[in-house]
Short mmCIF file of N, CA and C in Angstrom, two decimals:
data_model
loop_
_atom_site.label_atom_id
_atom_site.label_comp_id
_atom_site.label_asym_id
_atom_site.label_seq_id
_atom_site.Cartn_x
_atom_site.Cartn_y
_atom_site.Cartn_z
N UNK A 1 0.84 -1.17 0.00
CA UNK A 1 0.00 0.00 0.00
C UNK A 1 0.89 1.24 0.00
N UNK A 2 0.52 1.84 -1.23
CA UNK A 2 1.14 3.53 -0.47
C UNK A 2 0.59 4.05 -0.06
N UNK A 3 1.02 5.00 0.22
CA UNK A 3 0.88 6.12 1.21
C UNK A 3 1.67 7.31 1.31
N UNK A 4 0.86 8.34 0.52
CA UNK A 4 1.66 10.09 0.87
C UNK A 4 0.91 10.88 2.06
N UNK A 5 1.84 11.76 2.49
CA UNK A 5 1.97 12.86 3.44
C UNK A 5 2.74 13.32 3.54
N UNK A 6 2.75 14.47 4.27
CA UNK A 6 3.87 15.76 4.78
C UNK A 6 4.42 14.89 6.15
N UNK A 7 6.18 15.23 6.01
CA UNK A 7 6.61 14.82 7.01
C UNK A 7 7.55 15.66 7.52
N UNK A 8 7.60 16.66 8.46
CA UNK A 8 8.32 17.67 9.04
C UNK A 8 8.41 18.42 8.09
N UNK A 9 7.43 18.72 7.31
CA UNK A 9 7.14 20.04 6.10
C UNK A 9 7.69 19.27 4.58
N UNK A 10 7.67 17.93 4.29
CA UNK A 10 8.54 17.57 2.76
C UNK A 10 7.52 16.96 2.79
N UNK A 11 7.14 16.53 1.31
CA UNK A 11 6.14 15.67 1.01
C UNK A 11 6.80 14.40 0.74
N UNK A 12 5.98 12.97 1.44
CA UNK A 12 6.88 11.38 1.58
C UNK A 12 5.28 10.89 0.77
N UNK A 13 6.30 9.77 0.02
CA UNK A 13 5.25 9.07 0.33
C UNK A 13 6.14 7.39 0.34
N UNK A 14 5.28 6.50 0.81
CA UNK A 14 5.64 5.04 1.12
C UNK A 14 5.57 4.04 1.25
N UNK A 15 5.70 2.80 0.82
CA UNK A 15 5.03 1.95 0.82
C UNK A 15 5.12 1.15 1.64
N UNK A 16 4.04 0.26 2.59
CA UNK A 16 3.55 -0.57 3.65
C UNK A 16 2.68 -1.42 3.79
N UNK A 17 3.13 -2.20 4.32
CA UNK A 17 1.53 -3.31 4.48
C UNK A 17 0.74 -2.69 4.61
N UNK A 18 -0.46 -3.22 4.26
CA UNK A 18 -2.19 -2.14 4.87
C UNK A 18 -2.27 -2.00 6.35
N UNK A 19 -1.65 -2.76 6.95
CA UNK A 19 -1.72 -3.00 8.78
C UNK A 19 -0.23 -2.14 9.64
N UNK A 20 0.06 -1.56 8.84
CA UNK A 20 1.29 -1.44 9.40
C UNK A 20 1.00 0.15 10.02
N UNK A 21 1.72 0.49 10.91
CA UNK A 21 1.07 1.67 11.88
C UNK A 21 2.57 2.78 11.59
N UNK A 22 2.19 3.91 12.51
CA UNK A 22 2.70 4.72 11.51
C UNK A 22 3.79 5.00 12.37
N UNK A 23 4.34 4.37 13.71
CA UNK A 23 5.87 4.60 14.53
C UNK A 23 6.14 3.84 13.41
N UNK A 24 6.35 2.39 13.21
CA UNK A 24 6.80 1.75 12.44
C UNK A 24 7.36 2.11 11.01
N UNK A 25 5.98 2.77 10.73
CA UNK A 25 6.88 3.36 9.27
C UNK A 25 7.75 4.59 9.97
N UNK A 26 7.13 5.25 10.68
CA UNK A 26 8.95 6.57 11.02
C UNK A 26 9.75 5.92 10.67
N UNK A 27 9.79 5.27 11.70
CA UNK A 27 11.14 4.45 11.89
C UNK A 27 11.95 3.63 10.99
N UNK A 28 11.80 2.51 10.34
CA UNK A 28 11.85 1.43 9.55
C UNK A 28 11.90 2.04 8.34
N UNK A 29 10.69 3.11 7.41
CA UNK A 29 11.08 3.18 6.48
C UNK A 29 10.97 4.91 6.00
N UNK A 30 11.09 5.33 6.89
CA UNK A 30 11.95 6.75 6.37
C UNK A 30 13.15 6.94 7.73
N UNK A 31 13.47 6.55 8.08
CA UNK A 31 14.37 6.77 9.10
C UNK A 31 14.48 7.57 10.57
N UNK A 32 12.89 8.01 10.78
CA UNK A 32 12.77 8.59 11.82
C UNK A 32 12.89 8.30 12.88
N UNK A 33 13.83 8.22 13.74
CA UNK A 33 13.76 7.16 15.01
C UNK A 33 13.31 7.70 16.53
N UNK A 34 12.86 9.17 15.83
CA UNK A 34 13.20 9.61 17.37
C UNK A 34 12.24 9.56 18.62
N UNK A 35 10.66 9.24 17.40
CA UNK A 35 9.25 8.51 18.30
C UNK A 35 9.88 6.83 18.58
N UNK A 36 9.99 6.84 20.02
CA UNK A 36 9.90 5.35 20.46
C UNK A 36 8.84 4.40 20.35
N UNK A 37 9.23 2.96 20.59
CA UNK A 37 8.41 1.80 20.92
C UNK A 37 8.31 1.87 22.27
N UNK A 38 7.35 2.46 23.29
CA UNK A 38 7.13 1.75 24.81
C UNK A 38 6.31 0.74 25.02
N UNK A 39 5.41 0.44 25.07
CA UNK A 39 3.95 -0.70 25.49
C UNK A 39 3.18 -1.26 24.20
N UNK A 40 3.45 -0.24 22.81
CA UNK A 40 2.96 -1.01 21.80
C UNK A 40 0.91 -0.99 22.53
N UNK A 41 0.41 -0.28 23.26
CA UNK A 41 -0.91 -0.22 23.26
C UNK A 41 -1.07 1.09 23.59
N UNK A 42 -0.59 2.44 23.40
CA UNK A 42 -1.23 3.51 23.79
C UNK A 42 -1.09 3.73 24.89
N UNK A 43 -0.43 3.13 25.96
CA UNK A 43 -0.60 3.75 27.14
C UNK A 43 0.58 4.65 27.87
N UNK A 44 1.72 4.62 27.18
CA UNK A 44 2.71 5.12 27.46
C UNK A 44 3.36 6.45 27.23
N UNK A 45 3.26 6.48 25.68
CA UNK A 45 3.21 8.25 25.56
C UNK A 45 4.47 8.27 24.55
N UNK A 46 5.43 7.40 24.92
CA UNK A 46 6.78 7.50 24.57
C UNK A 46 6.69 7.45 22.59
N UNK A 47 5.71 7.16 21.83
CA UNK A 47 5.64 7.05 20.94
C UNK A 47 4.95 8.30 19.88
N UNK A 48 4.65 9.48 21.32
CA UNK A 48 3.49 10.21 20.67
C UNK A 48 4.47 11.36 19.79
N UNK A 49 3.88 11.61 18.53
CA UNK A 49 4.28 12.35 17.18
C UNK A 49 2.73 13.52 17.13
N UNK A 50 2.86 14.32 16.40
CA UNK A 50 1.82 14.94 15.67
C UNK A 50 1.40 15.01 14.63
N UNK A 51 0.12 15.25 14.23
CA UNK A 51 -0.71 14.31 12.97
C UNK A 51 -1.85 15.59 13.34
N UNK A 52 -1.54 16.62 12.12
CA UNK A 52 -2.35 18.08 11.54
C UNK A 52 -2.20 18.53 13.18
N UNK A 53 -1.19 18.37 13.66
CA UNK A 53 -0.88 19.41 15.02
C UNK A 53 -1.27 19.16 15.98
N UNK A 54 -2.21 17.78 16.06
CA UNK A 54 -2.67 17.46 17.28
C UNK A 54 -1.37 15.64 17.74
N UNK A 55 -1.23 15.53 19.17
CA UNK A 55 -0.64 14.59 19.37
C UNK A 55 -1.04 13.58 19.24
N UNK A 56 -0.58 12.04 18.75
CA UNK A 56 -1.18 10.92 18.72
C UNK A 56 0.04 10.14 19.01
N UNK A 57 -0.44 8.67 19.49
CA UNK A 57 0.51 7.57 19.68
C UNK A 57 0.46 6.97 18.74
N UNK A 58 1.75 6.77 18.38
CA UNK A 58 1.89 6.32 16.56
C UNK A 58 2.04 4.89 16.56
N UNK A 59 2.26 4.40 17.91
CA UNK A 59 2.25 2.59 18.09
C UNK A 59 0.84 1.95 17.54
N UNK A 60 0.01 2.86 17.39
CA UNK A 60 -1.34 2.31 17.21
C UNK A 60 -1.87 2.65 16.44
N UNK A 61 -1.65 3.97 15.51
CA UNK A 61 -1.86 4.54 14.71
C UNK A 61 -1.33 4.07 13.05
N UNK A 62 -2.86 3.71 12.66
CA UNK A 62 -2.48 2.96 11.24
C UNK A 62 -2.10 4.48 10.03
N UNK A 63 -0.91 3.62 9.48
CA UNK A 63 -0.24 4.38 8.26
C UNK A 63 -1.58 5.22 7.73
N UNK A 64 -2.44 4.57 7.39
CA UNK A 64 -3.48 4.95 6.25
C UNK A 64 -3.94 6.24 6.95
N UNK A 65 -4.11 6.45 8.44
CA UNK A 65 -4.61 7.84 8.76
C UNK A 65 -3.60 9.04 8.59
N UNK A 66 -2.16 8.14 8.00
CA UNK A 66 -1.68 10.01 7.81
C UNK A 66 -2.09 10.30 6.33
N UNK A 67 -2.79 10.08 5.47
CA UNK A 67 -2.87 9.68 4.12
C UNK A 67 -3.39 11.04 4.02
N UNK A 68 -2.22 11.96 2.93
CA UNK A 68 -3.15 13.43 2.70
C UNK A 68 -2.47 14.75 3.96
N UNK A 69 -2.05 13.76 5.21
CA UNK A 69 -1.91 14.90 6.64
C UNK A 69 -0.78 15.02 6.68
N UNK A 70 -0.08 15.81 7.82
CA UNK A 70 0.52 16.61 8.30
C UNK A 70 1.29 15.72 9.07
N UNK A 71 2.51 14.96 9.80
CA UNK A 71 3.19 14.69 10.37
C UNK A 71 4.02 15.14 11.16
N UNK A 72 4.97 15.42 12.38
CA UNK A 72 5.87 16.47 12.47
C UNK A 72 6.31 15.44 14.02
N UNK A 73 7.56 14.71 13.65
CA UNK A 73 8.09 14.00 14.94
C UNK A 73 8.90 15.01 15.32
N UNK A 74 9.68 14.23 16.74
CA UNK A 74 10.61 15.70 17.18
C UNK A 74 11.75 15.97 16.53
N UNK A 75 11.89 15.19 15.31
CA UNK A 75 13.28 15.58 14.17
C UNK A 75 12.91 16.91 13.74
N UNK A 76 11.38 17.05 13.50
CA UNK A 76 11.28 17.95 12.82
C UNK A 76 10.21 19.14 13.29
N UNK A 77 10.11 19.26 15.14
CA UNK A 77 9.57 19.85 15.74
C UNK A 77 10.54 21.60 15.95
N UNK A 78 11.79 21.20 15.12
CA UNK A 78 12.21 22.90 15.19
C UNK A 78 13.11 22.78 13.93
N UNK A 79 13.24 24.01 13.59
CA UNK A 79 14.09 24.00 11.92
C UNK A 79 15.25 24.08 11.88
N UNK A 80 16.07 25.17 12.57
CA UNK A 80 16.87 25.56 12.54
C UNK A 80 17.53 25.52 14.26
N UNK A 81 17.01 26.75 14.87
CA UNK A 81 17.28 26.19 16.51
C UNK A 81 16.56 25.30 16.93
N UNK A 82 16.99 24.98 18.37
CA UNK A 82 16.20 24.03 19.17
C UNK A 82 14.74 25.29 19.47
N UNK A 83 13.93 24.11 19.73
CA UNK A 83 12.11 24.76 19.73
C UNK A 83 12.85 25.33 21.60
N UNK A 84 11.91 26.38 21.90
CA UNK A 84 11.99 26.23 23.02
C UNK A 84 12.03 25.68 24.38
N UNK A 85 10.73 24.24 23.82
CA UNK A 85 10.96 23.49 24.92
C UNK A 85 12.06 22.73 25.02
N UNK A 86 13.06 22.73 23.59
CA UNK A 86 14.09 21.82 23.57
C UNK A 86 14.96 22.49 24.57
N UNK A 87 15.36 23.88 24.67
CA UNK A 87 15.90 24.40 25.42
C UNK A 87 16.02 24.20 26.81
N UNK A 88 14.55 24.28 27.32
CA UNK A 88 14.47 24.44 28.72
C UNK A 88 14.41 23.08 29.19
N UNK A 89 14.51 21.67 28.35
CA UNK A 89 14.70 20.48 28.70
C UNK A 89 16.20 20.52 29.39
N UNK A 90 16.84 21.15 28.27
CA UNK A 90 18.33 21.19 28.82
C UNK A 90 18.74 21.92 29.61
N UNK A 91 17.96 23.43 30.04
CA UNK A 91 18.46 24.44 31.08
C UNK A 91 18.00 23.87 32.46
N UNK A 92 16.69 22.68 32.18
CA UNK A 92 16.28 22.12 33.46
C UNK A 92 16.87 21.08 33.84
N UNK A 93 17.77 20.26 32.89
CA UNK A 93 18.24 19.08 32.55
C UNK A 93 17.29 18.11 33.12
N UNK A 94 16.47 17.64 32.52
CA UNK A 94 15.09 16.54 32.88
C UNK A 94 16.03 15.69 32.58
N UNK A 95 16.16 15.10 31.01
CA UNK A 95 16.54 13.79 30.95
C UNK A 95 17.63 13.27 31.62
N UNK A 96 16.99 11.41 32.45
CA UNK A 96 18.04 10.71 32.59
C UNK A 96 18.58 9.83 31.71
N UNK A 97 17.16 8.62 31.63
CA UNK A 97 17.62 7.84 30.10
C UNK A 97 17.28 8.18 29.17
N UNK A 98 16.91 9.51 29.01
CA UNK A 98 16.10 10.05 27.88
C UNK A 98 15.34 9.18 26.76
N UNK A 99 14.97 8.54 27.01
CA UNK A 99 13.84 7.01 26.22
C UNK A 99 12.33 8.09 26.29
N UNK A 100 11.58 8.92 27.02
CA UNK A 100 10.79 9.06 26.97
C UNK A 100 10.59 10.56 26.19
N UNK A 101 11.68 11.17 26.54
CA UNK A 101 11.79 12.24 26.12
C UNK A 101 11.37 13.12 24.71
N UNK A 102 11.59 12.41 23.76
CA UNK A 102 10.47 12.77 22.56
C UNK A 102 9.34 13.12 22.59
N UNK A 103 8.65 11.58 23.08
CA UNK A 103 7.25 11.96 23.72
C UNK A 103 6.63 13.03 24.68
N UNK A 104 7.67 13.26 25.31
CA UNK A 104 7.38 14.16 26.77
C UNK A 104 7.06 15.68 25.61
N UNK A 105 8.28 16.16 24.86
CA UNK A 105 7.96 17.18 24.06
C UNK A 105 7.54 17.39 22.84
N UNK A 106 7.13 16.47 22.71
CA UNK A 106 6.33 16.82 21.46
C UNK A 106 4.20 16.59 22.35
N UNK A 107 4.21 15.68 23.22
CA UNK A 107 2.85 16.41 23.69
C UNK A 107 2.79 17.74 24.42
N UNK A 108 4.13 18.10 25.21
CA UNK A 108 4.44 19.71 25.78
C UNK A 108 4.17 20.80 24.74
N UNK A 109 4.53 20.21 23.55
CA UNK A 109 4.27 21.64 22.71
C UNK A 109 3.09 21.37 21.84
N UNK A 110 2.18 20.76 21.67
CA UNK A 110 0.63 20.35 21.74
C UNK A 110 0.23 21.50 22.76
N UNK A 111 0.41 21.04 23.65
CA UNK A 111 0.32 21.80 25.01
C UNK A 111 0.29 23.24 24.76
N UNK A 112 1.14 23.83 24.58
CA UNK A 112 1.97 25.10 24.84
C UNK A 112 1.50 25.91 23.17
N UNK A 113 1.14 25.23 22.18
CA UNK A 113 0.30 25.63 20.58
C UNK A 113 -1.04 26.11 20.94
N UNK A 114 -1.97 25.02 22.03
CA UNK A 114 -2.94 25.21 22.47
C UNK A 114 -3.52 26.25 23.65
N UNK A 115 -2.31 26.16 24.47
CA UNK A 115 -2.53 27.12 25.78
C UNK A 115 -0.92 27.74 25.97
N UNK A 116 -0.45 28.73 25.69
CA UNK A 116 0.77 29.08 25.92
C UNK A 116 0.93 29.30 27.38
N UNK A 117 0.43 29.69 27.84
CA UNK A 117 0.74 30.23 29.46
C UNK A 117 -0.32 29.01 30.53
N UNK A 118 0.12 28.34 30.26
CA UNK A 118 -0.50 26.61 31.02
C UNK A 118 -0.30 27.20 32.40
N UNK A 119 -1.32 26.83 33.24
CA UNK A 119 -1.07 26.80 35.16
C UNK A 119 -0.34 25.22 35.32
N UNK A 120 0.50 25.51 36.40
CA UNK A 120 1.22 24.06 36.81
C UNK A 120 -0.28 23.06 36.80
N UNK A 121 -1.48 22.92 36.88
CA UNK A 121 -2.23 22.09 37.19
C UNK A 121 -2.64 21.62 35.87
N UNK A 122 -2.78 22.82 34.95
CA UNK A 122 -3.00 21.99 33.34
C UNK A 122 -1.89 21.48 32.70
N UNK A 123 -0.72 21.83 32.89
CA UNK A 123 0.51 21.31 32.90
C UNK A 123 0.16 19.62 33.17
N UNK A 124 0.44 19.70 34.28
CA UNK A 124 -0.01 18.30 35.06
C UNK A 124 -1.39 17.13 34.41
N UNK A 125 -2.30 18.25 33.95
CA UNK A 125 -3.36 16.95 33.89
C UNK A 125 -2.84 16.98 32.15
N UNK A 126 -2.19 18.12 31.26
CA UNK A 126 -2.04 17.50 29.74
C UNK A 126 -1.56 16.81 29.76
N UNK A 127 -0.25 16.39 30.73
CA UNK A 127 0.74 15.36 30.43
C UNK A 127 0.73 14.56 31.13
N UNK A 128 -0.48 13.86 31.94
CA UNK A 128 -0.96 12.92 32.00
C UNK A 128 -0.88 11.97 31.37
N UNK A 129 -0.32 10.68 31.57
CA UNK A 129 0.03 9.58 30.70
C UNK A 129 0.91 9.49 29.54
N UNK A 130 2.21 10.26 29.23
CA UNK A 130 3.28 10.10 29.38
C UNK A 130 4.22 9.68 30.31
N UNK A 131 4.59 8.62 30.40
CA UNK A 131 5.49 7.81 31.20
C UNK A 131 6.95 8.09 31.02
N UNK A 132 7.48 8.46 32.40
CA UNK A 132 8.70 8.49 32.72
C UNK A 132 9.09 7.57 33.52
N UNK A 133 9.90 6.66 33.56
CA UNK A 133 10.56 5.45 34.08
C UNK A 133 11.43 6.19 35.59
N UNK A 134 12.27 7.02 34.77
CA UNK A 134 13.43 7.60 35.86
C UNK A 134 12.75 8.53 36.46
N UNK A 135 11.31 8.52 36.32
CA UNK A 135 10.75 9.84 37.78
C UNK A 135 10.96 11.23 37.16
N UNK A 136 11.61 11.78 36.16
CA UNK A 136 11.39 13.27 36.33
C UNK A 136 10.72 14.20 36.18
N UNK A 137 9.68 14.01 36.61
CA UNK A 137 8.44 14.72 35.97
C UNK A 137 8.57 16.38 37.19
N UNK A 138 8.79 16.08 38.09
CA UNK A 138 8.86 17.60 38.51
C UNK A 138 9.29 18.60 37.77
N UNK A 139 11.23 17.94 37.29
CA UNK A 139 11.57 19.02 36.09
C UNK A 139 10.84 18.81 34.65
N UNK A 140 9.90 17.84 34.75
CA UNK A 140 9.14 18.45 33.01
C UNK A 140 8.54 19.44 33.28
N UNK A 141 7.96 19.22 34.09
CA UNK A 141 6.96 20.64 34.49
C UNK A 141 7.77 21.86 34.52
N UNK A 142 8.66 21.96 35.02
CA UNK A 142 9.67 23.08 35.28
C UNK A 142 10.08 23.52 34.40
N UNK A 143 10.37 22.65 33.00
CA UNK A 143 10.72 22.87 31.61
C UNK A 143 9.72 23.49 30.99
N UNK A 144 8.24 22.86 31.12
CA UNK A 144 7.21 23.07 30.80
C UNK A 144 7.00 25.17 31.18
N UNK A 145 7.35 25.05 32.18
CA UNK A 145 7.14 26.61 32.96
C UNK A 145 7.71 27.22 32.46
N UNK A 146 9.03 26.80 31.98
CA UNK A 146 10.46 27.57 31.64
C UNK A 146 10.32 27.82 30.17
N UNK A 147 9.70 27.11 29.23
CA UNK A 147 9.03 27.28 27.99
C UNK A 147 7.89 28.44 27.50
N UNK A 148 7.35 28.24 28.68
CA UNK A 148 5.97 29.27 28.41
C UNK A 148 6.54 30.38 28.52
N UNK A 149 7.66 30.74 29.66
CA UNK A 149 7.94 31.99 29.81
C UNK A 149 8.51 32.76 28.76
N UNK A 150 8.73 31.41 28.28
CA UNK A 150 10.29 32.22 26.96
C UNK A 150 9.37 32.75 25.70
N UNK A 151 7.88 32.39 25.92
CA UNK A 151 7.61 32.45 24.28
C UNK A 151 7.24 34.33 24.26
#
C-alpha cells in the first residue's frame, strides 16, 4: 500500500503493508527514530508524534490515517534552533535515560500551541500519561514553565 503525506514540512510518500502503523513506518522506512516503541498499546506516551498538530501515539496509529496529513516527529519539531521546549529540557536538565523524552515534548508543545501560558495544574493533567521510568516529571513541568515563559 502507499501512502503520501507531509513529514516535518517535505512531502513522503511510502510503501507498507495495509496493517502497518505509523511509529513503524517513522522508523523502519523513512528513518525517523526519534518517536519510540514503549507498550505497543497507547498507554505510554513515549511514541506520541503529531498528525495536523494534534498529538497521537503512533504505536497504534495505522499508516493509512496520515494519508493526505501533516506529520511532524521531534526531528522535525524545530528547523533551525532548538524549539523552546528543547531548550528548557536542557536548562532544566530533565533527561536521565532520555527514552521518553520525545514523547514528553512533542505532547508539551501540543500543550503550549494550544494554551501558551499553562497553570502548573494543566501542565499536570495534559501530560498525563506520558510515562517516565526515571521519575522526572517535577523538572518536566519546570521545563514546561520555563518554555511558556520564553515564548
Amino acid at each position: 500500500m502507499k501512502t503520501s503525506f507531509t513529514l516535518n514540512g517535505k512531502a513522503v510518500q511510502v510503501e507498507t503493508a495495509p496493517d502497518a502503523t505509523l511509529l513503524w513506518t517513522l522508523r523502519d522506512a523513512l528513518g525517523m527514530t526519534g518517536a519510540k516503541f514503549g507498550c505497543g498499546a497507547s498507554l505510554c506516551g513515549v511514541c506520541t508524534v503529531h498528525l495536523d498538530g494534534m498529538p497521537v501515539r503512533s504505536c497504534l496509529t495505522p499508516i493509512s490515517m496520515a494519508a493526505g496529513r501533516s506529520v511532524t516527529t521531534i526531528e522535525g519539531l524545530a528547523e533551525e534552533e532548538l524549539h523552546p521546549l528543547q531548550k528548557a529540557w536542557i536548562d532544566e536538565q530533565v533527561p536521565q535515560c532520555g527514552y521518553c523524552q520525545p514523547g514528553q515534548i512533542m505532547q508539551a508543545a501540543a500543550l503550549l500551541r494550544s494554551n501558551p501560558r499553562p497553570t502548573r495544574e494543566e501542565i499536570v493533567s495534559y501530560m498525563n500519561g506520558i510515562l517516565c521510568r526515571c521519575g522526572t516529571y517535577l523538572r518536566i513541568i519546570k521545563a514546561i514553565e520555563r518554555a511558556s515563559q520564553s515564548r
